[in-house]
CSV table of C-alpha atoms in Angstrom, one decimal:
chain,number,residue,atom,x,y,z
A,2,MET,CA,-3.3,-1.7,12.1
A,3,ASP,CA,-5.4,-0.7,15.1
A,4,THR,CA,-8.4,1.5,14.1
A,5,ARG,CA,-10.1,1.1,17.4
A,6,THR,CA,-8.4,4.2,18.8
A,7,CYS,CA,-9.9,6.5,16.1
A,8,GLN,CA,-13.0,8.2,17.3
A,9,ALA,CA,-12.9,11.2,14.9
A,10,GLY,CA,-16.2,12.6,13.9
A,11,GLY,CA,-17.3,13.7,10.4
A,12,GLY,CA,-16.3,17.1,9.2
A,13,THR,CA,-13.4,17.5,11.6
A,14,ARG,CA,-11.6,20.8,11.2
A,15,LEU,CA,-8.2,21.6,12.7
A,16,ALA,CA,-6.6,25.0,13.1
A,17,GLY,CA,-3.1,26.3,13.9
A,18,ILE,CA,-0.2,25.0,11.7
A,19,GLY,CA,0.9,28.1,9.9
A,20,ARG,CA,2.3,28.4,6.5
A,21,GLY,CA,5.3,26.1,6.1
A,22,GLY,CA,5.1,25.2,9.8
A,23,GLY,CA,7.1,22.3,11.2
A,24,GLY,CA,5.7,18.9,12.1
A,25,ALA,CA,4.2,18.3,15.5
A,26,ALA,CA,5.5,15.6,17.8
A,27,SER,CA,3.6,12.3,17.7
A,28,GLY,CA,1.8,13.0,21.0
A,29,GLY,CA,1.1,16.6,20.3
A,30,LYS,CA,-2.0,18.4,18.9
A,31,ALA,CA,-2.0,19.3,15.2
A,32,THR,CA,-4.0,22.3,14.1
A,33,ILE,CA,-4.2,24.0,10.8
A,34,GLY,CA,-4.9,27.6,9.9
A,35,PRO,CA,-4.7,29.2,6.4
A,36,LEU,CA,-3.1,26.8,4.0
A,37,ARG,CA,-1.2,27.6,0.8
A,38,GLY,CA,-3.0,26.3,-2.2
A,39,GLN,CA,-6.2,25.2,-0.4
A,40,SER,CA,-9.6,26.5,-1.4
A,41,PRO,CA,-12.0,27.9,1.1
A,42,ASP,CA,-14.5,25.2,0.1
A,43,VAL,CA,-12.7,21.8,0.1
A,44,GLY,CA,-14.4,20.8,-3.1
A,45,THR,CA,-13.7,24.0,-5.0
A,46,CYS,CA,-10.5,24.7,-6.9
A,47,LEU,CA,-8.8,28.1,-7.0
A,48,ASP,CA,-6.7,27.4,-10.1
A,49,PRO,CA,-8.3,29.5,-12.9
A,50,CYS,CA,-7.5,26.7,-15.4
A,51,ILE,CA,-9.3,24.1,-13.4
A,52,ALA,CA,-11.9,26.3,-11.5
A,53,LEU,CA,-14.2,25.9,-14.5
A,54,CYS,CA,-14.6,22.2,-14.0
A,55,GLY,CA,-15.1,19.8,-11.2
A,56,THR,CA,-15.0,16.4,-12.8
A,57,MET,CA,-12.9,14.5,-15.3
A,58,ARG,CA,-15.5,15.1,-18.0
A,59,GLU,CA,-14.9,18.8,-18.0
A,60,ILE,CA,-11.0,18.8,-18.0
A,61,ASP,CA,-8.7,18.4,-20.9
A,62,GLU,CA,-4.9,18.8,-21.4
A,63,SER,CA,-5.3,22.5,-22.4
A,64,HIS,CA,-6.1,23.2,-18.8
A,65,ILE,CA,-2.7,21.9,-17.6
A,66,GLY,CA,0.3,24.2,-17.7
A,67,ALA,CA,3.4,23.0,-19.5
A,68,GLU,CA,5.7,24.9,-17.1
A,69,ALA,CA,4.2,23.3,-14.1
A,70,LEU,CA,4.7,19.8,-15.7
A,71,GLU,CA,8.3,20.6,-16.6
A,72,GLU,CA,9.1,21.9,-13.1
A,73,SER,CA,7.4,18.9,-11.4
A,74,GLY,CA,9.4,16.6,-13.7
A,75,ARG,CA,12.7,18.2,-12.7
A,76,LEU,CA,11.9,18.0,-9.0
A,77,GLY,CA,10.5,14.5,-9.3
A,78,TYR,CA,13.7,13.1,-10.8
A,79,GLU,CA,15.8,15.1,-8.4
A,80,PHE,CA,13.9,13.4,-5.5
A,81,TYR,CA,14.0,10.0,-7.2
A,82,ARG,CA,17.8,10.2,-7.5
A,83,SER,CA,18.2,11.5,-3.9
A,84,ILE,CA,16.6,8.2,-2.5
A,85,GLY,CA,18.9,6.0,-4.6
A,86,SER,CA,16.8,5.6,-7.8
A,87,PRO,CA,14.8,2.7,-6.4
A,88,THR,CA,13.5,0.0,-8.8
A,89,ARG,CA,12.1,-2.7,-6.4
A,90,ILE,CA,9.3,-1.4,-4.3
A,91,VAL,CA,7.1,-2.8,-1.6
A,92,ALA,CA,3.6,-1.5,-1.9
A,93,PRO,CA,1.4,0.1,0.8
A,94,MET,CA,-0.9,-2.7,2.1
A,95,VAL,CA,-3.5,-2.4,4.9
A,96,ASP,CA,-2.5,-4.4,7.9
A,97,GLN,CA,0.4,-6.1,6.0
A,98,SER,CA,3.3,-3.8,5.2
A,99,GLU,CA,4.2,-3.1,8.8
A,100,LEU,CA,7.8,-2.5,10.1
A,101,ALA,CA,9.0,-6.0,10.6
A,102,PHE,CA,7.8,-7.0,7.1
A,103,ARG,CA,9.4,-4.0,5.5
A,104,ARG,CA,12.7,-4.7,7.3
A,105,LEU,CA,12.4,-8.3,6.0
A,106,CYS,CA,11.8,-7.2,2.4
A,107,ARG,CA,14.8,-4.9,2.5
A,108,ARG,CA,17.0,-7.9,3.4
A,109,TYR,CA,15.8,-9.5,0.2
A,110,GLY,CA,16.3,-6.8,-2.4
A,111,SER,CA,13.7,-4.1,-1.9
A,112,ASN,CA,15.1,-0.6,-2.1
A,113,LEU,CA,12.0,1.4,-1.2
A,114,CYS,CA,9.0,0.6,1.0
A,115,TYR,CA,5.7,2.2,1.8
A,116,THR,CA,3.9,2.0,5.1
A,117,PRO,CA,0.4,0.6,5.3
A,118,MET,CA,-2.4,3.0,4.3
A,119,TYR,CA,-3.3,5.2,7.2
A,120,ASN,CA,-6.7,6.8,7.7
A,121,SER,CA,-6.0,10.6,7.7
A,122,LYS,CA,-9.0,11.4,9.9
A,123,CYS,CA,-7.8,8.9,12.6
A,124,PHE,CA,-4.1,9.9,12.2
A,125,ALA,CA,-4.8,13.6,12.5
A,126,VAL,CA,-6.9,13.5,15.7
A,127,SER,CA,-5.8,10.4,17.6
A,128,SER,CA,-2.4,10.2,19.3
A,129,ALA,CA,-3.1,6.6,20.3
A,130,TYR,CA,-3.8,5.7,16.6
A,131,ARG,CA,-0.5,7.3,15.6
A,132,LYS,CA,1.5,5.6,18.3
A,133,SER,CA,0.1,2.2,17.6
A,134,ASN,CA,0.6,2.4,13.8
A,135,PHE,CA,3.5,4.7,12.7
A,136,ASP,CA,6.8,3.1,13.5
A,137,PRO,CA,10.0,4.9,12.4
A,138,HIS,CA,13.2,2.9,12.4
A,139,PRO,CA,16.7,3.9,11.4
A,140,GLU,CA,16.9,0.8,9.1
A,141,ASP,CA,13.6,1.6,7.4
A,142,ARG,CA,14.6,4.2,4.8
A,143,PRO,CA,13.9,5.3,2.2
A,144,LEU,CA,10.2,5.2,3.4
A,145,ILE,CA,7.0,6.7,1.9
A,146,VAL,CA,4.0,7.1,4.2
A,147,GLN,CA,0.6,6.6,2.6
A,148,PHE,CA,-2.6,8.3,3.7
A,149,CYS,CA,-6.2,8.0,2.5
A,150,GLY,CA,-8.9,10.6,2.8
A,151,HIS,CA,-10.7,13.4,1.0
A,152,ASP,CA,-10.2,16.4,3.3
A,153,PRO,CA,-7.0,18.4,2.4
A,154,ALA,CA,-6.8,19.8,6.0
A,155,LEU,CA,-6.9,16.4,7.6
A,156,LEU,CA,-4.4,15.0,5.1
A,157,LEU,CA,-2.0,17.8,5.7
A,158,ALA,CA,-2.4,17.5,9.5
A,159,SER,CA,-1.5,13.8,9.3
A,160,ALA,CA,1.4,14.4,7.0
A,161,LYS,CA,2.8,17.1,9.3
A,162,PHE,CA,3.2,14.5,12.1
A,163,VAL,CA,5.5,12.3,10.0
A,164,GLU,CA,7.3,14.6,7.5
A,165,LYS,CA,10.5,14.6,9.6
A,166,GLU,CA,10.6,10.8,9.8
A,167,CYS,CA,10.0,9.7,6.2
A,168,ASP,CA,11.0,10.6,2.6
A,169,ALA,CA,7.6,11.4,1.0
A,170,ILE,CA,3.9,11.4,1.5
A,171,ASP,CA,1.7,9.2,-0.8
A,172,LEU,CA,-2.0,9.8,-1.5
A,173,ASN,CA,-4.0,6.6,-1.9
A,174,LEU,CA,-6.1,6.9,-5.1
A,175,GLY,CA,-6.1,3.1,-5.8
A,176,CYS,CA,-8.0,1.3,-3.1
A,177,PRO,CA,-11.0,-0.3,-4.8
A,178,GLN,CA,-12.7,-1.9,-1.8
A,179,GLY,CA,-16.2,-1.1,-0.6
A,180,ILE,CA,-14.9,0.6,2.6
A,181,ALA,CA,-13.2,3.2,0.4
A,182,ARG,CA,-16.4,4.0,-1.4
A,183,LYS,CA,-18.1,4.5,2.0
A,184,GLY,CA,-15.2,6.6,3.2
A,185,ARG,CA,-14.8,8.6,0.0
A,186,TYR,CA,-11.2,7.8,-0.6
A,187,GLY,CA,-8.9,5.6,-2.8
A,188,ALA,CA,-10.0,4.8,-6.3
A,189,PHE,CA,-13.4,6.4,-5.6
A,190,LEU,CA,-11.9,9.9,-5.8
A,191,LEU,CA,-10.5,9.3,-9.3
A,192,GLU,CA,-13.3,11.3,-11.0
A,193,GLU,CA,-13.2,14.2,-8.5
A,194,TRP,CA,-10.4,16.0,-10.3
A,195,ALA,CA,-10.8,19.5,-8.8
A,196,LEU,CA,-10.7,18.0,-5.3
A,197,LEU,CA,-7.7,15.9,-6.2
A,198,ARG,CA,-5.9,19.0,-7.5
A,199,ASP,CA,-6.8,20.8,-4.2
A,200,ILE,CA,-5.5,17.9,-2.0
A,201,VAL,CA,-2.2,17.5,-3.9
A,202,SER,CA,-1.4,21.2,-4.2
A,203,THR,CA,-2.2,21.8,-0.5
A,204,LEU,CA,0.2,19.0,0.5
A,205,ALA,CA,2.9,20.0,-2.0
A,206,LYS,CA,2.9,23.7,-0.9
A,207,ASN,CA,2.8,23.1,2.8
A,208,LEU,CA,5.2,20.1,3.3
A,209,SER,CA,9.0,20.0,3.4
A,210,ILE,CA,9.0,16.6,1.6
A,211,PRO,CA,7.6,15.5,-1.8
A,212,VAL,CA,4.1,14.3,-2.5
A,213,THR,CA,3.4,11.2,-4.6
A,214,CYS,CA,0.2,9.5,-5.8
A,215,LYS,CA,-0.8,5.9,-6.4
A,216,VAL,CA,-3.7,5.5,-8.9
A,217,ARG,CA,-5.7,2.9,-10.8
A,218,LEU,CA,-6.6,3.1,-14.5
A,219,LEU,CA,-9.8,4.9,-15.5
A,220,ASP,CA,-11.9,3.3,-18.3
A,221,SER,CA,-10.0,5.3,-20.8
A,222,VAL,CA,-6.2,5.4,-21.0
A,223,GLU,CA,-6.4,8.9,-22.4
A,224,ASP,CA,-8.4,10.1,-19.4
A,225,THR,CA,-5.9,8.4,-17.1
A,226,ILE,CA,-3.0,10.3,-18.7
A,227,THR,CA,-4.8,13.6,-18.4
A,228,MET,CA,-5.7,12.9,-14.8
A,229,CYS,CA,-2.0,12.0,-14.0
A,230,LYS,CA,-0.8,15.1,-15.8
A,231,MET,CA,-3.2,17.2,-13.6
A,232,LEU,CA,-1.8,15.5,-10.5
A,233,VAL,CA,1.8,16.2,-11.6
A,234,ALA,CA,1.0,19.8,-12.4
A,235,ALA,CA,-0.5,20.1,-8.9
A,236,GLY,CA,2.7,18.9,-7.3
A,237,ALA,CA,2.9,15.1,-7.4
A,238,ARG,CA,6.6,14.1,-7.9
A,239,ILE,CA,6.1,10.3,-8.5
A,240,ILE,CA,3.0,8.5,-10.0
A,241,THR,CA,2.4,4.8,-9.3
A,242,VAL,CA,0.0,3.2,-11.7
A,243,HIS,CA,-1.9,0.0,-10.9
A,244,GLY,CA,-2.8,-1.5,-14.3
A,245,ARG,CA,-6.4,-2.3,-13.6
A,246,THR,CA,-9.6,-0.3,-13.0
A,247,LYS,CA,-11.4,-0.2,-9.6
A,248,GLU,CA,-13.9,-2.7,-10.8
A,249,GLN,CA,-11.2,-5.3,-11.5
A,250,LYS,CA,-10.6,-6.7,-8.0
A,251,SER,CA,-10.9,-9.9,-6.0
A,252,LYS,CA,-12.6,-12.6,-8.0
A,253,ALA,CA,-13.2,-10.2,-10.9
A,254,THR,CA,-9.5,-9.4,-11.2
A,255,ALA,CA,-8.4,-9.2,-14.9
A,256,GLY,CA,-5.0,-9.1,-16.5
A,257,CYS,CA,-2.8,-6.1,-15.6
A,258,ASN,CA,-2.6,-3.7,-18.5
A,259,TRP,CA,1.2,-3.0,-18.8
A,260,ASP,CA,0.6,-1.4,-22.2
A,261,ALA,CA,-1.6,1.3,-20.6
A,262,ILE,CA,1.1,1.8,-18.0
A,263,ARG,CA,3.7,2.1,-20.7
A,264,ARG,CA,1.7,4.8,-22.5
A,265,ILE,CA,1.2,6.7,-19.2
A,266,LYS,CA,5.0,6.5,-18.5
A,267,GLU,CA,5.7,7.9,-21.9
A,268,ALA,CA,3.3,10.8,-21.4
A,269,LEU,CA,4.6,11.9,-17.9
A,270,PRO,CA,7.7,14.0,-17.0
A,271,VAL,CA,8.0,12.5,-13.5
A,272,PRO,CA,9.2,9.0,-12.4
A,273,VAL,CA,6.5,6.4,-12.8
A,274,PHE,CA,6.2,3.1,-10.9
A,275,SER,CA,4.3,0.1,-12.3
A,276,ASN,CA,2.1,-2.0,-10.0
A,277,GLY,CA,0.4,-5.3,-10.9
A,278,ALA,CA,1.1,-8.8,-12.2
A,279,ILE,CA,4.4,-9.1,-10.3
A,280,SER,CA,5.0,-12.6,-8.8
A,281,SER,CA,8.7,-13.2,-9.5
A,282,LEU,CA,12.1,-11.5,-10.1
A,283,GLU,CA,11.6,-12.3,-13.8
A,284,ASP,CA,8.3,-10.4,-13.8
A,285,VAL,CA,10.1,-7.4,-12.3
A,286,GLU,CA,12.8,-7.4,-15.1
A,287,ARG,CA,10.2,-7.9,-17.8
A,288,CYS,CA,8.0,-5.2,-16.5
A,289,LEU,CA,10.8,-2.7,-16.5
A,290,ARG,CA,11.6,-3.6,-20.1
A,291,GLU,CA,8.0,-3.6,-21.4
A,292,THR,CA,6.7,-0.5,-19.6
A,293,GLY,CA,9.8,1.6,-19.4
A,294,CYS,CA,8.9,2.5,-15.9
A,295,ASP,CA,11.4,3.8,-13.3
A,296,GLY,CA,10.5,1.2,-10.7
A,297,VAL,CA,8.2,-1.8,-10.2
A,298,MET,CA,6.0,-2.1,-7.1
A,299,SER,CA,4.7,-5.5,-5.9
A,300,SER,CA,1.7,-6.0,-3.6
A,301,GLU,CA,0.3,-9.4,-3.3
A,302,GLY,CA,3.3,-11.0,-5.0
A,303,VAL,CA,5.6,-9.8,-2.2
A,304,LEU,CA,3.1,-10.7,0.5
A,305,GLU,CA,3.5,-14.4,-0.6
A,306,ARG,CA,7.2,-14.1,-1.4
A,307,PRO,CA,9.0,-11.4,0.7
A,308,GLY,CA,12.2,-12.5,-1.1
A,309,LEU,CA,10.6,-11.8,-4.5
A,310,PHE,CA,13.0,-9.0,-5.4
A,311,SER,CA,16.1,-11.1,-4.9
A,312,ASP,CA,14.6,-14.6,-5.8
A,313,ASN,CA,14.9,-15.5,-2.1
A,314,VAL,CA,18.6,-14.7,-2.0
A,315,SER,CA,19.5,-12.9,1.3
A,316,THR,CA,21.5,-9.7,0.8
A,317,VAL,CA,22.8,-10.4,4.4
A,318,THR,CA,24.2,-13.9,3.9
A,319,GLY,CA,24.2,-14.3,0.1
A,320,LEU,CA,22.4,-17.6,0.5
A,321,LYS,CA,19.1,-18.7,-1.2
A,322,MET,CA,16.5,-19.3,1.5
A,323,SER,CA,13.4,-21.4,1.6
A,324,GLN,CA,9.9,-19.9,2.3
A,325,ASP,CA,9.9,-21.4,5.8
A,326,ASP,CA,13.4,-20.0,6.5
A,327,ILE,CA,12.2,-16.5,5.5
A,328,VAL,CA,9.1,-16.8,7.7
A,329,LEU,CA,11.3,-17.7,10.7
A,330,GLU,CA,13.5,-14.7,9.9
A,331,TYR,CA,10.3,-12.6,9.8
A,332,ILE,CA,9.1,-13.9,13.2
A,333,ASP,CA,12.6,-13.0,14.6
A,334,LEU,CA,12.2,-9.5,13.4
A,335,ALA,CA,8.6,-9.4,14.8
A,336,LYS,CA,10.0,-10.4,18.2
A,337,GLN,CA,12.2,-7.4,18.2
A,338,SER,CA,9.0,-5.3,18.5
A,339,PRO,CA,7.1,-6.6,21.6
A,340,PRO,CA,3.3,-7.0,21.2
A,341,HIS,CA,2.4,-3.8,23.0
A,342,SER,CA,5.2,-1.6,21.6
A,343,ARG,CA,5.2,1.0,18.9
A,344,GLY,CA,5.8,-0.8,15.6
A,345,ARG,CA,4.6,-4.1,16.8
A,346,THR,CA,3.5,-7.0,14.5
A,347,SER,CA,0.2,-8.2,15.8
A,348,VAL,CA,-0.7,-11.9,15.9
A,349,PRO,CA,-3.5,-11.5,13.3
A,350,CYS,CA,-1.0,-9.6,11.0
A,351,LEU,CA,1.6,-12.4,11.4
A,352,ARG,CA,-1.1,-15.0,10.8
A,353,GLY,CA,-2.1,-13.4,7.5
A,354,HIS,CA,1.5,-13.2,6.3
A,355,MET,CA,2.2,-16.9,7.3
A,356,PHE,CA,-1.0,-18.0,5.5
A,357,LYS,CA,0.3,-16.5,2.3
A,358,CYS,CA,4.0,-17.3,2.6
A,359,LEU,CA,3.3,-21.0,3.6
A,360,PHE,CA,0.3,-21.5,1.4
A,361,THR,CA,1.7,-24.5,-0.4
A,362,ALA,CA,1.8,-26.2,3.0
A,363,VAL,CA,-1.3,-25.0,4.8
A,364,ALA,CA,-3.5,-25.5,1.7
A,365,VAL,CA,-2.8,-29.2,1.5
A,366,ARG,CA,-2.1,-30.0,5.2
A,367,THR,CA,-5.3,-29.3,7.1
A,368,ASP,CA,-3.5,-30.1,10.4
A,369,LEU,CA,-1.0,-27.3,9.8
A,370,ARG,CA,-3.8,-24.9,8.7
A,371,ALA,CA,-5.7,-25.7,11.9
A,372,ARG,CA,-2.6,-24.9,14.0
A,373,LEU,CA,-2.2,-21.6,12.1
A,374,THR,CA,-5.8,-20.5,12.9
A,375,LYS,CA,-5.4,-21.5,16.6
A,376,ALA,CA,-1.9,-19.9,17.1
A,377,ARG,CA,-2.1,-17.0,19.6
A,378,THR,CA,1.6,-16.1,20.2
A,379,LEU,CA,4.7,-15.5,18.2
A,380,GLU,CA,6.2,-18.6,19.8
A,381,GLU,CA,3.3,-20.8,18.5
A,382,MET,CA,3.8,-19.2,15.1
A,383,GLU,CA,7.5,-20.1,15.2
A,384,GLU,CA,6.7,-23.7,16.2
A,385,LEU,CA,4.3,-23.9,13.2
A,386,ALA,CA,7.0,-22.6,10.8
A,387,LEU,CA,9.4,-25.2,12.1
A,388,ALA,CA,6.7,-27.9,11.6
A,389,VAL,CA,6.3,-26.8,8.0
A,390,ARG,CA,10.0,-27.0,7.4
A,391,GLU,CA,10.1,-30.5,8.9
A,392,ALA,CA,7.2,-31.6,6.6
A,393,ARG,CA,8.8,-30.1,3.5
A,394,LEU,CA,12.1,-31.8,4.1
A,395,ALA,CA,10.3,-35.1,4.8
A,396,ASP,CA,8.1,-35.0,1.7
A,397,PRO,CA,9.2,-32.2,-0.7
A,398,GLU,CA,7.1,-33.6,-3.6
A,399,SER,CA,3.9,-32.8,-1.8
A,400,PHE,CA,4.7,-29.1,-1.9
A,401,ASP,CA,3.7,-27.9,-5.4
A,402,GLU,CA,5.3,-24.5,-5.8
A,403,GLU,CA,3.0,-23.8,-8.8
A,404,LYS,CA,-0.1,-23.9,-6.6
A,405,THR,CA,0.2,-20.7,-4.7
A,406,TRP,CA,-1.9,-18.2,-2.9
A,407,TYR,CA,-1.1,-15.6,-5.5
A,408,ARG,CA,-2.2,-17.8,-8.3
A,409,ARG,CA,-5.8,-18.0,-7.0
A,410,HIS,CA,-6.8,-15.3,-9.6
A,411,THR,CA,-5.3,-17.2,-12.5
A,412,MET,CA,-5.9,-20.9,-11.9
A,413,PRO,CA,-8.3,-22.6,-14.4
A,414,HIS,CA,-11.8,-23.0,-13.2
A,415,THR,CA,-12.4,-26.4,-14.7
A,416,SER,CA,-10.2,-28.5,-12.4
A,417,ASP,CA,-11.3,-30.2,-9.2
A,418,GLU,CA,-7.9,-29.9,-7.6
A,419,TRP,CA,-7.4,-28.0,-4.3
A,420,GLY,CA,-5.6,-25.4,-6.4
A,421,THR,CA,-8.7,-24.1,-8.2
A,422,PRO,CA,-9.8,-20.6,-7.3
A,423,GLN,CA,-12.8,-21.9,-5.4
A,424,ALA,CA,-10.6,-24.1,-3.2
A,425,LEU,CA,-8.0,-21.3,-2.8
A,426,TRP,CA,-10.7,-18.9,-1.7
A,427,ALA,CA,-12.2,-21.5,0.6
A,428,ALA,CA,-8.9,-22.2,2.3
A,429,GLN,CA,-8.3,-18.5,2.8
A,430,ALA,CA,-11.8,-17.9,4.0
A,431,GLU,CA,-11.2,-20.5,6.7
A,432,VAL,CA,-8.3,-18.6,8.1
A,433,VAL,CA,-10.1,-15.2,7.8
A,434,ALA,CA,-13.2,-16.5,9.5
A,435,GLU,CA,-11.1,-17.9,12.4
A,436,LYS,CA,-9.2,-14.5,12.6
A,437,ARG,CA,-12.5,-12.6,12.9
A,438,LEU,CA,-13.8,-15.0,15.5
A,439,ARG,CA,-10.7,-14.5,17.7
A,440,ASP,CA,-9.8,-10.9,16.7
A,441,PRO,CA,-12.9,-9.0,15.7
A,442,GLY,CA,-12.2,-6.0,13.5
A,443,PRO,CA,-13.5,-2.4,14.1
A,444,GLU,CA,-16.7,-3.0,12.1
A,445,GLU,CA,-17.5,-6.1,14.1
A,446,VAL,CA,-17.1,-4.3,17.4
A,447,GLY,CA,-19.1,-1.3,16.1
A,448,LEU,CA,-16.5,1.4,16.2
A,449,GLY,CA,-16.7,2.3,12.5
A,450,ASP,CA,-14.0,4.3,10.6
A,451,SER,CA,-12.5,1.0,9.5
A,452,ILE,CA,-10.0,1.1,6.7
A,453,PHE,CA,-9.6,-2.6,6.4
A,454,GLY,CA,-10.3,-4.0,2.9
A,455,GLU,CA,-13.0,-6.5,2.1
A,456,GLU,CA,-10.5,-9.3,1.8
A,457,GLU,CA,-7.5,-10.2,4.0
A,458,GLY,CA,-4.5,-8.1,3.0
A,459,ALA,CA,-6.3,-5.9,0.5
A,460,GLY,CA,-3.3,-6.0,-1.7
A,461,ASP,CA,-3.2,-5.3,-5.5
A,462,TYR,CA,-2.7,-8.5,-7.5
């Protein structure tokens, strides 16, 4: 994702899209006037049931209307069925769930994909940002576009640009990274309930497509249920729950709380997707059984195994493919979007994917890892994938499939093997450091407004 084109200043206000107005073309100018459901003050809620309170501590279920919940549930399942009742979902991931990767995952069993998270301030005001990031394609449906932000007007302006080219708009309430705290979005909005209600109702009342939300757990499951009901009553048609709190991230990642997700699913009238602790097709099936959710979303698991939802069996050929075969297929899809075209796969993005997909090779073979960090073109990436295939066929026993990038959170800390968390993080840090040296991000070049996570990929384990 290229954030260098975003030069939006703080407090940006747009004016001109009337009530129920159509979406603007990608290169046009979006403006917003009076909005249905939006408060005069962004942080103030007009709903008489919620106007009394601004934070989660002051809201309980008596403030949430049963009729609104019932109607949202009916519309939520109507929408869910209209897109084929998807159960295998690719998560929104910063700089990772781009078009070529989504197309690849659809070939391996995914039946719903999300775009990467887009910064609503950048998307609303910068045509260059939109053109370099949003990439509609006829094969890429159903598709949900995710935005982050805290300003209802900017979020709506952004959504208006894409509402004709996707199936729903998702609000990111799950990003736990420090950049989200600075930008006041993601999981750091989870206690600003009046503002969340304002954002969701503004989008729901002014868009022609549904609004969905992706959240993390609060400290209390009961509070999480109440918050989700508030979002549903405000107009959210699907809720995705990542089964960890915002503090449980990176090296502090804990087990995913499927029981909490089950309780949330049982309490809500709308479709619920479970996110977290998905690394195999068996995990998908077990999660569906244990949580009762309508769908399962994978983030980091599918980054490492794009064929996760079909156990690497191609829906095109019916054949089970190796990791290096799938990487070569991904590179072929990336080549279909030239480097400077809309929907392109950048070399840093491809490098990040290859590091994860080929981790069992590059973690042990320092020569292959060095080639990965130095590769500058799609052709060099392809040569590396072919070299990995050759090495695997020559010495299959050296590729331990149990020691994977995904398992860096769960490997025992007592071993001195390369597969310990310390070694996994060290190997990843080598690639990330090289990437930053060659491809400095927005923060390093001083442009600000970065929405990159604090670790490569910024996925949800």
